[in-house]
XYZ file of C-alpha atoms in Angstrom:
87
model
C 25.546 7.334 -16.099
C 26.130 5.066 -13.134
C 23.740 2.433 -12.582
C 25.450 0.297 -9.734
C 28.239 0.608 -7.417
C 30.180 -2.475 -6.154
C 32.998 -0.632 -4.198
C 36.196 -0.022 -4.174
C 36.028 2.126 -7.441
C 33.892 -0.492 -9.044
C 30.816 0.534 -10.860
C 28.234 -0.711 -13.797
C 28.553 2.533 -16.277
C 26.209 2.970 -19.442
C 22.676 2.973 -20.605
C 20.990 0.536 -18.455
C 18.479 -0.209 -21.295
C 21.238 -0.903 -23.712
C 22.862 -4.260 -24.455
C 27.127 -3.374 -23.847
C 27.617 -2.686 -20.261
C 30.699 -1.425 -18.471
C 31.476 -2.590 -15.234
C 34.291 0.330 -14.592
C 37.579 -1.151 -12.553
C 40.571 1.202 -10.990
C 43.289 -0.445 -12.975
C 44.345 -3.547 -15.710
C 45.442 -5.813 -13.296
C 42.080 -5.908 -11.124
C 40.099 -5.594 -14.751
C 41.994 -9.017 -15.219
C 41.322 -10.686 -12.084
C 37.936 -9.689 -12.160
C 37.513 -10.461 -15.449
C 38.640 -13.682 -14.670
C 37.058 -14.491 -12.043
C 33.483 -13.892 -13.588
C 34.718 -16.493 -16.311
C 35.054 -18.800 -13.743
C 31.627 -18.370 -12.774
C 30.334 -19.508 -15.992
C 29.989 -15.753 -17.519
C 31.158 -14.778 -20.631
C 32.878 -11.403 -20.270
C 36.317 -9.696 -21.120
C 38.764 -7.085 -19.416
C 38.992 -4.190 -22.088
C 42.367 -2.217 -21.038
C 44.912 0.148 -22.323
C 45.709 0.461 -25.544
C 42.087 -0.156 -26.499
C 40.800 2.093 -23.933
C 43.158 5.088 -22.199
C 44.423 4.671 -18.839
C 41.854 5.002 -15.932
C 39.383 3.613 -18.085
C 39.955 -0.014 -18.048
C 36.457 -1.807 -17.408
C 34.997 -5.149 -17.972
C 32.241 -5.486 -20.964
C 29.407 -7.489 -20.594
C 26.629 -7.655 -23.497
C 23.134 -8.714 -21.944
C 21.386 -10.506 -24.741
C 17.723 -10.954 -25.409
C 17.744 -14.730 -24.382
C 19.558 -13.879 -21.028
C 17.514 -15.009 -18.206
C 16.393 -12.605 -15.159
C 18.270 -15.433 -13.309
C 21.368 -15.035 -15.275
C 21.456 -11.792 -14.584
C 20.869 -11.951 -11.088
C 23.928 -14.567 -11.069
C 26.382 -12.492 -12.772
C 25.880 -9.708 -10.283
C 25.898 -12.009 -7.466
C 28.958 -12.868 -9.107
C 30.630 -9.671 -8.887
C 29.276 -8.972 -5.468
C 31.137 -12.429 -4.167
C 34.564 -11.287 -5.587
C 34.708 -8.560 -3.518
C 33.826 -10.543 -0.522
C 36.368 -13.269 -1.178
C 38.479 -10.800 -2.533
């Protein structure tokens, strides 16, 4: 199911209620760069690519915990939202 959709073949994919979300990417080298660049922005997240996952469905996980704020959640899609206008 998709639940958001950044552009640019970049979408949030999974059970919005559930804890491991996929933010989908077109590719390992933009799941790195994005990946990256969320780091950078003080989230914790990593760029799952081929061999763990086939090619064409490299994605970056993120795991929403109980003690994650409304605020840090906000952030981390502001976040994603900012790469793609810096680019």
């Amino acid at each position: 199911m998709e639940v958001a959709n950044f552009g640019d073949g970049v979408h949030l994919k999974g059970n919005a209620d559930g804890p491991i979300q996929a933010i989908m990417t077109p590719g390992a080298r933009l799941s790195v760069r994005l990946a990256k660049w969320v780091r950078e922005g003080g989230f914790e997240v990593m760029a799952i690519r081929a061999p763990t996952v086939k090619e064409g469905g490299e994605r970056i996980r993120v795991v929403i915990h109980e003690f994650n704020s409304s605020e840090e959640i906000v952030g981390l899609k502001d976040r994603l939202e900012e790469f793609w206008r810096v680019g």
